[in-house]
mmCIF file of C-alpha atoms and ligand atoms in Angstrom:
data_model
loop_
_atom_site.group_PDB
_atom_site.id
_atom_site.type_symbol
_atom_site.label_atom_id
_atom_site.label_comp_id
_atom_site.label_asym_id
_atom_site.label_seq_id
_atom_site.Cartn_x
_atom_site.Cartn_y
_atom_site.Cartn_z
ATOM 1 C CA MET D 16 3.586 -16.803 55.090
ATOM 2 C CA SER D 17 5.360 -19.661 56.480
ATOM 3 C CA GLU D 18 7.726 -22.391 54.473
ATOM 4 C CA PRO D 19 5.946 -24.656 52.478
ATOM 5 C CA THR D 20 5.509 -28.154 54.747
ATOM 6 C CA LYS D 21 6.256 -31.436 53.422
ATOM 7 C CA ALA D 22 3.026 -33.698 53.985
ATOM 8 C CA PRO D 23 4.109 -36.498 55.718
ATOM 9 C CA ALA D 24 3.964 -39.738 53.691
ATOM 10 C CA PRO D 25 0.453 -41.597 54.297
ATOM 11 C CA SER D 26 1.297 -43.954 57.738
ATOM 12 C CA GLY D 27 0.102 -46.983 55.058
ATOM 13 C CA ARG D 28 1.667 -46.252 51.934
ATOM 14 C CA ALA D 29 4.825 -49.075 52.542
ATOM 15 C CA ALA D 30 2.007 -51.723 53.842
ATOM 16 C CA THR D 31 -0.788 -50.331 50.505
ATOM 17 C CA LYS D 32 1.896 -50.582 47.550
ATOM 18 C CA LYS D 33 1.420 -53.342 45.623
ATOM 19 C CA GLU D 34 4.659 -55.316 45.371
ATOM 20 C CA LEU D 35 6.136 -54.142 42.116
ATOM 21 C CA PRO D 36 5.048 -56.591 39.105
ATOM 22 C CA GLU D 37 7.112 -58.906 37.785
ATOM 23 C CA HIS D 38 7.560 -57.468 34.217
ATOM 24 C CA PHE D 39 9.175 -53.437 35.962
ATOM 25 C CA LYS D 40 12.355 -55.571 36.913
ATOM 26 C CA SER D 41 12.828 -55.003 32.562
ATOM 27 C CA TYR D 42 12.732 -51.272 33.163
ATOM 28 C CA ARG D 43 16.202 -49.916 34.743
ATOM 29 C CA HIS D 44 18.635 -46.730 34.272
ATOM 30 C CA VAL D 45 17.838 -43.257 34.166
ATOM 31 C CA TRP D 46 16.815 -41.077 31.033
ATOM 32 C CA VAL D 47 17.356 -37.880 30.710
ATOM 33 C CA PHE D 48 15.767 -36.117 27.516
ATOM 34 C CA VAL D 49 18.673 -33.171 26.107
ATOM 35 C CA GLU D 50 16.503 -30.695 24.674
ATOM 36 C CA GLN D 51 17.894 -28.747 21.399
ATOM 37 C CA GLU D 52 16.705 -26.636 19.451
ATOM 38 C CA ARG D 53 18.287 -25.595 15.747
ATOM 39 C CA GLY D 54 21.380 -27.200 17.269
ATOM 40 C CA GLN D 55 20.784 -25.064 20.471
ATOM 41 C CA VAL D 56 20.950 -27.528 24.211
ATOM 42 C CA HIS D 57 18.314 -26.066 26.423
ATOM 43 C CA PRO D 58 20.421 -25.743 29.729
ATOM 44 C CA VAL D 59 18.179 -27.513 31.945
ATOM 45 C CA SER D 60 18.680 -30.556 30.362
ATOM 46 C CA TRP D 61 22.206 -30.698 31.991
ATOM 47 C CA GLU D 62 20.707 -29.460 35.155
ATOM 48 C CA LEU D 63 18.909 -32.795 34.651
ATOM 49 C CA MET D 64 22.221 -34.260 34.108
ATOM 50 C CA GLY D 65 23.045 -33.677 37.138
ATOM 51 C CA ALA D 66 20.111 -34.680 39.401
ATOM 52 C CA GLY D 67 19.639 -37.781 36.950
ATOM 53 C CA ARG D 68 23.190 -38.765 38.120
ATOM 54 C CA LYS D 69 22.096 -38.767 41.912
ATOM 55 C CA LEU D 70 18.906 -40.799 41.081
ATOM 56 C CA ALA D 71 21.234 -43.107 39.109
ATOM 57 C CA ASP D 72 24.228 -43.455 41.678
ATOM 58 C CA LYS D 73 21.494 -44.160 44.356
ATOM 59 C CA LEU D 74 19.732 -47.308 41.833
ATOM 60 C CA LYS D 75 23.356 -48.150 40.836
ATOM 61 C CA VAL D 76 22.083 -47.686 37.202
ATOM 62 C CA ASP D 77 23.162 -45.988 34.662
ATOM 63 C CA LEU D 78 22.681 -42.505 33.326
ATOM 64 C CA ALA D 79 21.565 -42.028 29.979
ATOM 65 C CA ALA D 80 21.342 -39.156 27.722
ATOM 66 C CA VAL D 81 18.101 -38.837 24.955
ATOM 67 C CA VAL D 82 19.408 -36.812 21.981
ATOM 68 C CA ILE D 83 16.662 -36.683 19.288
ATOM 69 C CA GLY D 84 16.913 -34.407 16.267
ATOM 70 C CA PRO D 85 18.689 -33.895 12.783
ATOM 71 C CA GLN D 86 21.275 -36.189 11.401
ATOM 72 C CA GLY D 87 24.996 -35.023 12.103
ATOM 73 C CA GLU D 88 26.366 -32.566 14.268
ATOM 74 C CA VAL D 89 23.723 -31.242 15.645
ATOM 75 C CA SER D 90 22.837 -34.237 17.362
ATOM 76 C CA ARG D 91 26.364 -35.898 17.108
ATOM 77 C CA GLN D 92 26.822 -32.387 19.708
ATOM 78 C CA ALA D 93 24.587 -32.767 21.848
ATOM 79 C CA ALA D 94 25.034 -36.699 22.809
ATOM 80 C CA ALA D 95 29.226 -35.931 22.532
ATOM 81 C CA GLU D 96 28.170 -33.262 25.524
ATOM 82 C CA ALA D 97 25.821 -35.127 27.444
ATOM 83 C CA PHE D 98 28.757 -37.162 28.373
ATOM 84 C CA CYS D 99 30.780 -34.298 29.789
ATOM 85 C CA TYR D 100 27.865 -33.272 32.597
ATOM 86 C CA GLY D 101 28.243 -37.258 33.688
ATOM 87 C CA ALA D 102 25.855 -39.684 30.749
ATOM 88 C CA ASP D 103 26.979 -43.227 31.008
ATOM 89 C CA LEU D 104 25.584 -43.723 27.518
ATOM 90 C CA ALA D 105 23.044 -41.718 24.813
ATOM 91 C CA TYR D 106 20.693 -42.263 22.888
ATOM 92 C CA VAL D 107 19.572 -41.011 19.616
ATOM 93 C CA VAL D 108 17.130 -40.379 16.829
ATOM 94 C CA ALA D 109 19.009 -38.645 14.286
ATOM 95 C CA ASP D 110 16.355 -37.866 11.313
ATOM 96 C CA ASP D 111 16.335 -34.536 9.275
ATOM 97 C CA LEU D 112 12.029 -35.042 9.931
ATOM 98 C CA LEU D 113 13.186 -34.296 13.874
ATOM 99 C CA ALA D 114 15.321 -31.386 12.511
ATOM 100 C CA ASP D 115 12.391 -28.511 14.313
ATOM 101 C CA TYR D 116 10.178 -29.875 17.102
ATOM 102 C CA ARG D 117 6.650 -31.379 15.728
ATOM 103 C CA ASN D 118 5.014 -33.311 18.463
ATOM 104 C CA GLU D 119 3.736 -35.840 16.222
ATOM 105 C CA ALA D 120 7.411 -36.956 15.144
ATOM 106 C CA TYR D 121 8.768 -36.586 18.961
ATOM 107 C CA THR D 122 6.508 -38.377 20.575
ATOM 108 C CA LYS D 123 6.745 -40.947 17.736
ATOM 109 C CA ALA D 124 10.701 -40.823 18.844
ATOM 110 C CA LEU D 125 10.612 -41.050 22.519
ATOM 111 C CA THR D 126 8.025 -43.404 22.536
ATOM 112 C CA ASP D 127 9.519 -46.199 20.643
ATOM 113 C CA ILE D 128 12.872 -45.765 22.311
ATOM 114 C CA VAL D 129 11.716 -46.071 25.665
ATOM 115 C CA ASN D 130 9.738 -49.192 24.217
ATOM 116 C CA THR D 131 12.851 -51.040 22.945
ATOM 117 C CA PHE D 132 15.452 -50.338 25.450
ATOM 118 C CA LYS D 133 12.789 -49.298 28.777
ATOM 119 C CA PRO D 134 14.083 -47.135 31.107
ATOM 120 C CA GLU D 135 12.830 -46.885 34.657
ATOM 121 C CA ILE D 136 12.845 -43.460 34.972
ATOM 122 C CA LEU D 137 12.899 -40.445 32.031
ATOM 123 C CA LEU D 138 13.320 -37.112 32.900
ATOM 124 C CA LEU D 139 12.676 -34.384 30.722
ATOM 125 C CA GLY D 140 12.942 -29.982 31.431
ATOM 126 C CA ALA D 141 8.978 -28.386 31.775
ATOM 127 C CA THR D 142 10.151 -26.171 29.058
ATOM 128 C CA THR D 143 7.454 -25.437 26.864
ATOM 129 C CA LEU D 144 8.975 -28.397 24.525
ATOM 130 C CA GLY D 145 9.508 -30.288 27.209
ATOM 131 C CA ARG D 146 6.221 -30.070 28.681
ATOM 132 C CA ASP D 147 4.507 -30.687 25.561
ATOM 133 C CA LEU D 148 5.952 -33.922 24.647
ATOM 134 C CA ALA D 149 6.058 -35.181 28.268
ATOM 135 C CA GLY D 150 2.366 -35.208 28.274
ATOM 136 C CA SER D 151 1.741 -37.039 24.781
ATOM 137 C CA VAL D 152 4.849 -39.504 25.613
ATOM 138 C CA ALA D 153 3.317 -39.956 29.126
ATOM 139 C CA THR D 154 -0.366 -40.286 27.984
ATOM 140 C CA THR D 155 0.731 -42.748 24.696
ATOM 141 C CA LEU D 156 3.050 -45.001 27.190
ATOM 142 C CA LEU D 157 -0.086 -44.887 29.484
ATOM 143 C CA THR D 158 2.407 -44.332 32.763
ATOM 144 C CA GLY D 159 2.311 -41.440 34.992
ATOM 145 C CA LEU D 160 3.954 -38.190 34.519
ATOM 146 C CA THR D 161 4.582 -35.566 37.678
ATOM 147 C CA ALA D 162 5.224 -31.815 36.342
ATOM 148 C CA ASP D 163 7.202 -29.196 37.472
ATOM 149 C CA CYS D 164 8.923 -31.534 39.984
ATOM 150 C CA THR D 165 10.839 -29.438 42.886
ATOM 151 C CA GLU D 166 12.982 -31.883 44.546
ATOM 152 C CA LEU D 167 13.396 -35.635 42.899
ATOM 153 C CA ASP D 168 15.067 -38.591 44.974
ATOM 154 C CA VAL D 169 14.266 -42.624 45.651
ATOM 155 C CA ASP D 170 12.642 -44.641 48.094
ATOM 156 C CA PRO D 171 14.167 -47.711 49.922
ATOM 157 C CA ASP D 172 12.261 -49.727 47.635
ATOM 158 C CA GLY D 173 13.859 -47.727 44.310
ATOM 159 C CA SER D 174 10.598 -45.930 43.255
ATOM 160 C CA LEU D 175 11.558 -42.418 42.741
ATOM 161 C CA ALA D 176 9.538 -39.717 44.801
ATOM 162 C CA ALA D 177 8.857 -36.921 42.600
ATOM 163 C CA THR D 178 8.208 -34.203 45.324
ATOM 164 C CA ARG D 179 6.382 -30.666 43.982
ATOM 165 C CA PRO D 180 4.292 -27.721 45.344
ATOM 166 C CA THR D 181 0.674 -28.380 45.671
ATOM 167 C CA PHE D 182 -2.376 -26.142 47.344
ATOM 168 C CA GLY D 183 -1.310 -22.955 45.626
ATOM 169 C CA GLY D 184 2.428 -23.955 47.269
ATOM 170 C CA SER D 185 1.196 -24.078 50.588
ATOM 171 C CA LEU D 186 2.042 -28.120 50.888
ATOM 172 C CA LEU D 187 4.949 -30.303 49.092
ATOM 173 C CA CYS D 188 3.484 -33.665 48.082
ATOM 174 C CA THR D 189 5.484 -36.405 47.370
ATOM 175 C CA ILE D 190 4.487 -38.394 43.752
ATOM 176 C CA TYR D 191 5.042 -41.954 43.208
ATOM 177 C CA THR D 192 4.073 -43.796 39.866
ATOM 178 C CA LEU D 193 3.216 -47.288 41.718
ATOM 179 C CA ASN D 194 1.949 -49.119 38.910
ATOM 180 C CA TYR D 195 3.318 -47.892 35.295
ATOM 181 C CA ARG D 196 7.197 -47.793 33.741
ATOM 182 C CA PRO D 197 8.530 -45.457 33.540
ATOM 183 C CA GLN D 198 7.985 -43.288 36.129
ATOM 184 C CA MET D 199 8.297 -39.708 34.661
ATOM 185 C CA ALA D 200 9.158 -36.165 36.043
ATOM 186 C CA THR D 201 9.445 -32.809 34.236
ATOM 187 C CA VAL D 202 11.524 -30.381 36.209
ATOM 188 C CA ARG D 203 11.889 -25.846 35.773
ATOM 189 C CA PRO D 204 14.930 -24.660 34.330
ATOM 190 C CA ARG D 205 16.850 -23.089 37.210
ATOM 191 C CA VAL D 206 14.986 -25.622 40.039
ATOM 192 C CA MET D 207 17.980 -27.802 39.916
ATOM 193 C CA PRO D 208 22.021 -26.833 40.162
ATOM 194 C CA MET D 209 23.873 -27.154 37.635
ATOM 195 C CA PRO D 210 26.275 -29.309 37.795
ATOM 196 C CA GLU D 211 30.060 -29.181 36.980
ATOM 197 C CA ARG D 212 30.952 -29.483 33.114
ATOM 198 C CA VAL D 213 33.782 -31.890 33.503
ATOM 199 C CA ALA D 214 35.822 -32.393 29.469
ATOM 200 C CA ARG D 215 35.080 -36.149 28.928
ATOM 201 C CA ASP D 216 35.298 -38.444 25.017
ATOM 202 C CA PRO D 217 32.257 -39.574 24.280
ATOM 203 C CA GLY D 218 31.163 -43.190 25.405
ATOM 204 C CA ARG D 219 28.683 -45.116 24.415
ATOM 205 C CA ILE D 220 26.119 -43.972 21.581
ATOM 206 C CA VAL D 221 23.019 -46.468 20.473
ATOM 207 C CA THR D 222 21.161 -45.012 17.894
ATOM 208 C CA HIS D 223 17.733 -45.819 16.409
ATOM 209 C CA PRO D 224 16.057 -45.656 13.503
ATOM 210 C CA LEU D 225 12.719 -43.403 13.454
ATOM 211 C CA GLY D 226 10.545 -45.267 11.553
ATOM 212 C CA LEU D 227 8.200 -41.896 10.503
ATOM 213 C CA VAL D 228 8.641 -40.563 6.962
ATOM 214 C CA GLU D 229 7.050 -36.832 6.224
ATOM 215 C CA ASP D 230 4.000 -37.868 4.774
ATOM 216 C CA ASP D 231 3.204 -39.935 8.185
ATOM 217 C CA ILE D 232 3.368 -36.463 10.189
ATOM 218 C CA VAL D 233 0.042 -34.020 9.954
ATOM 219 C CA THR D 234 2.175 -30.741 11.244
ATOM 220 C CA LYS D 235 4.157 -28.802 8.032
ATOM 221 C CA ILE D 236 6.558 -26.219 8.985
ATOM 222 C CA ARG D 237 6.044 -23.555 6.531
ATOM 223 C CA ALA D 238 8.777 -21.784 7.804
ATOM 224 C CA PHE D 239 10.697 -20.630 11.166
ATOM 225 C CA LEU D 240 10.839 -17.683 12.367
ATOM 226 C CA PRO D 241 13.338 -16.836 15.337
ATOM 227 C CA ASP D 242 12.471 -14.855 18.462
ATOM 228 C CA ARG D 243 13.755 -11.443 17.293
ATOM 229 C CA ASP D 244 12.633 -10.077 20.761
ATOM 230 C CA SER D 245 15.699 -8.141 22.378
ATOM 231 C CA ALA D 246 13.848 -7.180 25.172
ATOM 232 C CA LYS D 247 12.811 -10.652 25.777
ATOM 233 C CA SER D 248 13.628 -11.523 29.805
ATOM 234 C CA ASN D 249 16.464 -14.382 30.732
ATOM 235 C CA LEU D 250 15.307 -13.633 34.268
ATOM 236 C CA ALA D 251 16.179 -17.426 34.677
ATOM 237 C CA TYR D 252 19.434 -17.214 33.758
ATOM 238 C CA ALA D 253 20.729 -14.044 34.938
ATOM 239 C CA ASP D 254 23.420 -13.909 37.226
ATOM 240 C CA VAL D 255 21.635 -9.762 38.486
ATOM 241 C CA VAL D 256 17.936 -9.678 38.936
ATOM 242 C CA VAL D 257 15.408 -6.591 40.421
ATOM 243 C CA ALA D 258 12.528 -7.174 41.167
ATOM 244 C CA GLY D 259 9.282 -5.090 42.266
ATOM 245 C CA GLY D 260 6.126 -5.477 43.847
ATOM 246 C CA LEU D 261 3.389 -4.581 44.566
ATOM 247 C CA GLY D 262 4.306 -1.974 47.078
ATOM 248 C CA LEU D 263 5.552 0.179 44.306
ATOM 249 C CA GLY D 264 1.994 1.221 44.177
ATOM 250 C CA SER D 265 1.789 1.860 40.372
ATOM 251 C CA PRO D 266 3.453 1.189 36.619
ATOM 252 C CA GLU D 267 5.630 4.158 36.642
ATOM 253 C CA ASN D 268 7.188 2.958 39.756
ATOM 254 C CA PHE D 269 7.844 -0.236 38.173
ATOM 255 C CA GLN D 270 10.423 1.671 36.117
ATOM 256 C CA LEU D 271 12.679 2.718 38.968
ATOM 257 C CA VAL D 272 13.632 -1.188 38.871
ATOM 258 C CA ARG D 273 13.785 -1.258 35.241
ATOM 259 C CA GLN D 274 16.264 1.819 35.818
ATOM 260 C CA LEU D 275 18.279 0.026 38.836
ATOM 261 C CA ALA D 276 18.697 -2.855 36.511
ATOM 262 C CA ALA D 277 20.057 -1.232 33.883
ATOM 263 C CA VAL D 278 22.470 0.400 35.746
ATOM 264 C CA LEU D 279 23.665 -2.807 37.026
ATOM 265 C CA GLY D 280 23.407 -4.937 33.810
ATOM 266 C CA ALA D 281 20.293 -7.092 34.937
ATOM 267 C CA ASP D 282 17.715 -8.347 34.357
ATOM 268 C CA TYR D 283 14.172 -7.710 36.149
ATOM 269 C CA GLY D 284 11.055 -8.786 36.878
ATOM 270 C CA CYS D 285 8.334 -8.705 39.607
ATOM 271 C CA SER D 286 5.655 -10.798 42.011
ATOM 272 C CA ARG D 287 2.755 -12.250 40.160
ATOM 273 C CA PRO D 288 0.410 -9.187 40.757
ATOM 274 C CA LEU D 289 2.291 -6.878 38.793
ATOM 275 C CA VAL D 290 1.553 -9.377 35.557
ATOM 276 C CA GLN D 291 -2.202 -9.745 36.669
ATOM 277 C CA LYS D 292 -2.467 -6.171 36.684
ATOM 278 C CA GLY D 293 -0.584 -5.909 33.435
ATOM 279 C CA TRP D 294 1.915 -3.839 34.517
ATOM 280 C CA VAL D 295 4.719 -6.145 33.729
ATOM 281 C CA THR D 296 4.881 -8.831 31.252
ATOM 282 C CA SER D 297 4.639 -12.782 32.105
ATOM 283 C CA ASP D 298 8.005 -13.411 30.979
ATOM 284 C CA ARG D 299 9.069 -11.047 34.089
ATOM 285 C CA GLN D 300 7.152 -13.389 36.867
ATOM 286 C CA ILE D 301 8.772 -14.433 38.795
ATOM 287 C CA GLY D 302 7.614 -17.854 41.335
ATOM 288 C CA GLN D 303 5.713 -20.530 42.005
ATOM 289 C CA THR D 304 3.793 -20.159 38.143
ATOM 290 C CA GLY D 305 6.465 -17.646 36.567
ATOM 291 C CA LYS D 306 10.176 -18.286 36.932
ATOM 292 C CA THR D 307 13.409 -20.040 39.187
ATOM 293 C CA ILE D 308 15.671 -17.767 39.394
ATOM 294 C CA ARG D 309 19.154 -18.601 40.911
ATOM 295 C CA PRO D 310 21.189 -14.923 40.427
ATOM 296 C CA LYS D 311 23.895 -14.295 42.356
ATOM 297 C CA LEU D 312 22.181 -11.225 43.608
ATOM 298 C CA TYR D 313 18.621 -10.844 43.900
ATOM 299 C CA ILE D 314 16.832 -7.050 44.420
ATOM 300 C CA ALA D 315 13.606 -7.515 45.577
ATOM 301 C CA ALA D 316 11.549 -3.759 45.858
ATOM 302 C CA GLY D 317 7.984 -4.006 47.872
ATOM 303 C CA ILE D 318 7.579 -7.709 47.288
ATOM 304 C CA SER D 319 5.936 -8.904 50.640
ATOM 305 C CA GLY D 320 7.909 -12.663 50.256
ATOM 306 C CA ALA D 321 4.807 -14.923 50.250
ATOM 307 C CA ILE D 322 5.929 -18.081 49.486
ATOM 308 C CA GLN D 323 5.036 -18.310 45.891
ATOM 309 C CA HIS D 324 7.522 -16.262 45.128
ATOM 310 C CA ARG D 325 10.145 -17.047 47.184
ATOM 311 C CA VAL D 326 9.966 -20.726 45.848
ATOM 312 C CA GLY D 327 11.152 -18.749 42.551
ATOM 313 C CA VAL D 328 14.245 -17.262 44.139
ATOM 314 C CA ASP D 329 15.584 -19.733 47.095
ATOM 315 C CA GLY D 330 18.558 -20.625 44.773
ATOM 316 C CA ALA D 331 19.922 -16.599 45.087
ATOM 317 C CA ASP D 332 23.442 -17.206 46.322
ATOM 318 C CA LEU D 333 22.553 -13.034 48.088
ATOM 319 C CA ILE D 334 18.810 -11.669 48.484
ATOM 320 C CA VAL D 335 18.632 -7.782 49.636
ATOM 321 C CA ALA D 336 15.030 -6.834 50.133
ATOM 322 C CA ILE D 337 13.628 -2.944 50.215
ATOM 323 C CA ASN D 338 9.773 -3.191 52.111
ATOM 324 C CA THR D 339 8.793 -0.676 54.714
ATOM 325 C CA ASP D 340 6.901 -3.203 56.907
ATOM 326 C CA LYS D 341 9.559 -4.592 59.453
ATOM 327 C CA ASN D 342 7.822 -7.847 59.751
ATOM 328 C CA ALA D 343 7.513 -8.120 55.847
ATOM 329 C CA PRO D 344 8.481 -11.867 55.473
ATOM 330 C CA ILE D 345 10.476 -11.888 52.854
ATOM 331 C CA PHE D 346 12.884 -10.742 55.692
ATOM 332 C CA ASP D 347 12.592 -13.978 57.283
ATOM 333 C CA PHE D 348 14.695 -15.269 54.193
ATOM 334 C CA ALA D 349 16.722 -12.326 52.689
ATOM 335 C CA HIS D 350 20.354 -12.293 53.873
ATOM 336 C CA VAL D 351 20.387 -8.152 53.746
ATOM 337 C CA GLY D 352 17.329 -6.451 55.057
ATOM 338 C CA ILE D 353 16.353 -2.542 54.187
ATOM 339 C CA VAL D 354 13.322 -0.705 55.740
ATOM 340 C CA THR D 355 12.312 1.688 53.961
ATOM 341 C CA ASP D 356 10.107 3.340 51.664
ATOM 342 C CA ALA D 357 11.361 1.626 47.915
ATOM 343 C CA ILE D 358 9.678 4.629 45.750
ATOM 344 C CA ARG D 359 12.777 7.371 47.344
ATOM 345 C CA PHE D 360 14.991 4.483 47.811
ATOM 346 C CA LEU D 361 15.360 3.416 44.189
ATOM 347 C CA PRO D 362 16.404 6.057 42.878
ATOM 348 C CA ALA D 363 19.224 6.908 45.372
ATOM 349 C CA LEU D 364 20.304 3.193 45.011
ATOM 350 C CA THR D 365 20.060 3.348 40.995
ATOM 351 C CA GLU D 366 22.111 7.179 41.170
ATOM 352 C CA ALA D 367 24.725 6.081 44.258
ATOM 353 C CA PHE D 368 25.662 2.622 41.484
ATOM 354 C CA ARG D 369 26.304 5.121 38.377
ATOM 355 C CA ALA D 370 28.506 6.880 39.921
ATOM 356 C CA ARG D 371 30.629 4.343 41.092
ATOM 357 C CA LEU D 372 30.329 1.455 38.256
ATOM 358 C CA SER D 373 32.003 1.901 35.678
ATOM 359 C CA PRO D 374 30.562 -0.106 32.659
ATOM 360 C CA HIS D 375 33.737 -2.296 33.011
ATOM 361 C CA SER D 376 32.596 -3.048 36.779
ATOM 362 C CA ARG D 377 29.241 -3.877 35.263
ATOM 363 C CA ASP D 378 30.562 -6.856 33.956
ATOM 364 C CA ARG D 379 32.523 -7.823 37.938
ATOM 365 C CA ILE D 380 29.495 -7.660 39.151
ATOM 366 C CA ALA D 381 27.970 -10.329 36.933
ATOM 367 C CA SER D 382 31.023 -11.941 36.545
HETATM 368 C C1 FAD M 411 -1.224 -20.568 43.096
HETATM 369 C C2 FAD M 411 -0.392 -19.522 43.079
HETATM 370 C C3 FAD M 411 0.116 -19.163 42.972
HETATM 371 C C4 FAD M 411 1.439 -17.793 42.914
HETATM 372 N N1 FAD M 411 2.192 -17.871 42.118
HETATM 373 C C5 FAD M 411 3.404 -16.467 42.341
HETATM 374 C C6 FAD M 411 4.186 -16.799 41.620
HETATM 375 O O1 FAD M 411 4.759 -17.304 41.282
HETATM 376 N N2 FAD M 411 4.992 -15.534 41.878
HETATM 377 C C7 FAD M 411 4.064 -14.564 43.175
HETATM 378 O O2 FAD M 411 5.340 -13.558 42.823
HETATM 379 N N3 FAD M 411 3.520 -14.638 43.109
HETATM 380 C C8 FAD M 411 2.598 -16.157 43.284
HETATM 381 N N4 FAD M 411 1.395 -15.768 43.937
HETATM 382 C C9 FAD M 411 0.687 -14.799 44.729
HETATM 383 C C10 FAD M 411 1.775 -14.985 45.995
HETATM 384 O O3 FAD M 411 0.723 -15.496 46.437
HETATM 385 C C11 FAD M 411 1.341 -13.160 46.490
HETATM 386 O O4 FAD M 411 0.370 -12.890 46.442
HETATM 387 C C12 FAD M 411 2.090 -12.178 45.446
HETATM 388 O O5 FAD M 411 3.721 -12.723 45.400
HETATM 389 C C13 FAD M 411 2.001 -10.471 46.647
HETATM 390 O O6 FAD M 411 2.826 -10.366 46.014
HETATM 391 P P1 FAD M 411 3.662 -8.453 45.589
HETATM 392 O O7 FAD M 411 4.764 -9.036 47.261
HETATM 393 O O8 FAD M 411 3.906 -8.226 44.723
HETATM 394 O O9 FAD M 411 1.895 -8.326 46.915
HETATM 395 P P2 FAD M 411 1.818 -7.640 48.460
HETATM 396 O O10 FAD M 411 1.609 -9.127 49.314
HETATM 397 O O11 FAD M 411 1.022 -7.113 48.529
HETATM 398 O O12 FAD M 411 3.536 -7.706 48.910
HETATM 399 C C14 FAD M 411 3.821 -5.453 48.980
HETATM 400 C C15 FAD M 411 4.341 -5.451 49.591
HETATM 401 O O13 FAD M 411 4.762 -4.325 49.697
HETATM 402 C C16 FAD M 411 5.462 -3.485 50.620
HETATM 403 N N5 FAD M 411 5.715 -2.337 50.446
HETATM 404 C C17 FAD M 411 4.374 -1.359 50.145
HETATM 405 N N6 FAD M 411 4.437 -0.561 50.473
HETATM 406 C C18 FAD M 411 6.216 -0.125 49.955
HETATM 407 C C19 FAD M 411 7.071 0.642 49.453
HETATM 408 N N7 FAD M 411 6.448 2.285 49.181
HETATM 409 N N8 FAD M 411 7.992 0.646 49.543
HETATM 410 C C20 FAD M 411 8.552 -0.942 50.337
HETATM 411 N N9 FAD M 411 7.771 -1.013 50.059
HETATM 412 C C21 FAD M 411 6.174 -1.271 50.482
HETATM 413 C C22 FAD M 411 4.471 -4.284 51.392
HETATM 414 O O14 FAD M 411 4.754 -4.257 52.932
HETATM 415 C C23 FAD M 411 4.717 -5.581 50.778
HETATM 416 O O15 FAD M 411 5.192 -5.911 51.941
HETATM 417 C C24 FAD M 411 0.518 -17.146 43.808
HETATM 418 C C25 FAD M 411 -0.428 -16.920 44.522
HETATM 419 C C26 FAD M 411 -0.959 -18.922 44.257
HETATM 420 C C27 FAD M 411 -2.257 -18.874 45.190
#
């Protein structure tokens, strides 16, 4: 299958586009929502700071971080860190009612601050939290939201051009929010590169009150149960990933992928059909409707390389594909292609690595 084609902008777009309403001019600057849970900032926030910096520079406006969280160190730290990833200023809504994510309270905090300071662009990570919040904020503000973008740019007229896959990933479409402000977009983790962190002193921090009391919030948190599933995948941020596809033929053969991953100290993943068949859990799916990964090394065994899989692995530094069909599409974008039976090859590869790699050198692969 070929690469997704970018649908041409309708030739009449410029002509049909209305003059921007006068009051749009009061909406300025690019904002990135800094997602934190219990003091842990989700790295997608910094990836978005990198993308937001480029948009802000093109528009010649400021890049602001928006931190919503409890009073004290957690929110202060998140705001301070945002400056190291390029923020010109930070808006902070800090209130102990915001210690754990609750849609109602976070929506109130974000919509209030948007209505007060009026950003032209607001970016959020397409995480579970970010998707939930972005949808309710866009609905409350009565503005447009483009979800799961793969590219963000600004047109010469200053509109946000938010590109995302459509028609099952075979087309890329660019969506504009012409008549409403702010222009909102979400981006999945690992779609944008992580910008370099540069140590900087915190700049201007603008605080904003929440204006809620506990009785105003319907959702109550009775207990917080940390996720104790140690087998849970960290695919999106893994340095080495081994994945299997339908070519492996059976769930038993998928163990070959897990064994190689274990020897390499890697994480493991799969193509979508394996999730649909119940061979592998959905948190392991790589691709358009699964995880986007950016490992240093990606080994794909028995995966054809359909476009919906490819978009999830395009950011890998080195792709090694093992497939019996020399014409498989994966060989169009793999850096190393091995035309062979993965079911016989994987155990041999695992043994070869096992023989050569000490635990110490496994760490080196990932560094
Ligand atoms: C809206 C939409 C979203 C989707 N999202 C995703 C997604 O997120 N992720 C995803 O992966 N897919 C996704 N898909 C499905 C995608 O289109 C493909 O169907 C899927 O990726 C194919 O999986 P596969 O490569 O494992 O299987 P196949 O396409 O069946 O390929 C199996 C490959 O294994 C090779 N093979 C066979 N036997 C062996 C062997 N013994 N050794 C080595 N190679 C062998 C074959 O030559 C073949 O190339 C999506 C589809 C749609 C429509």
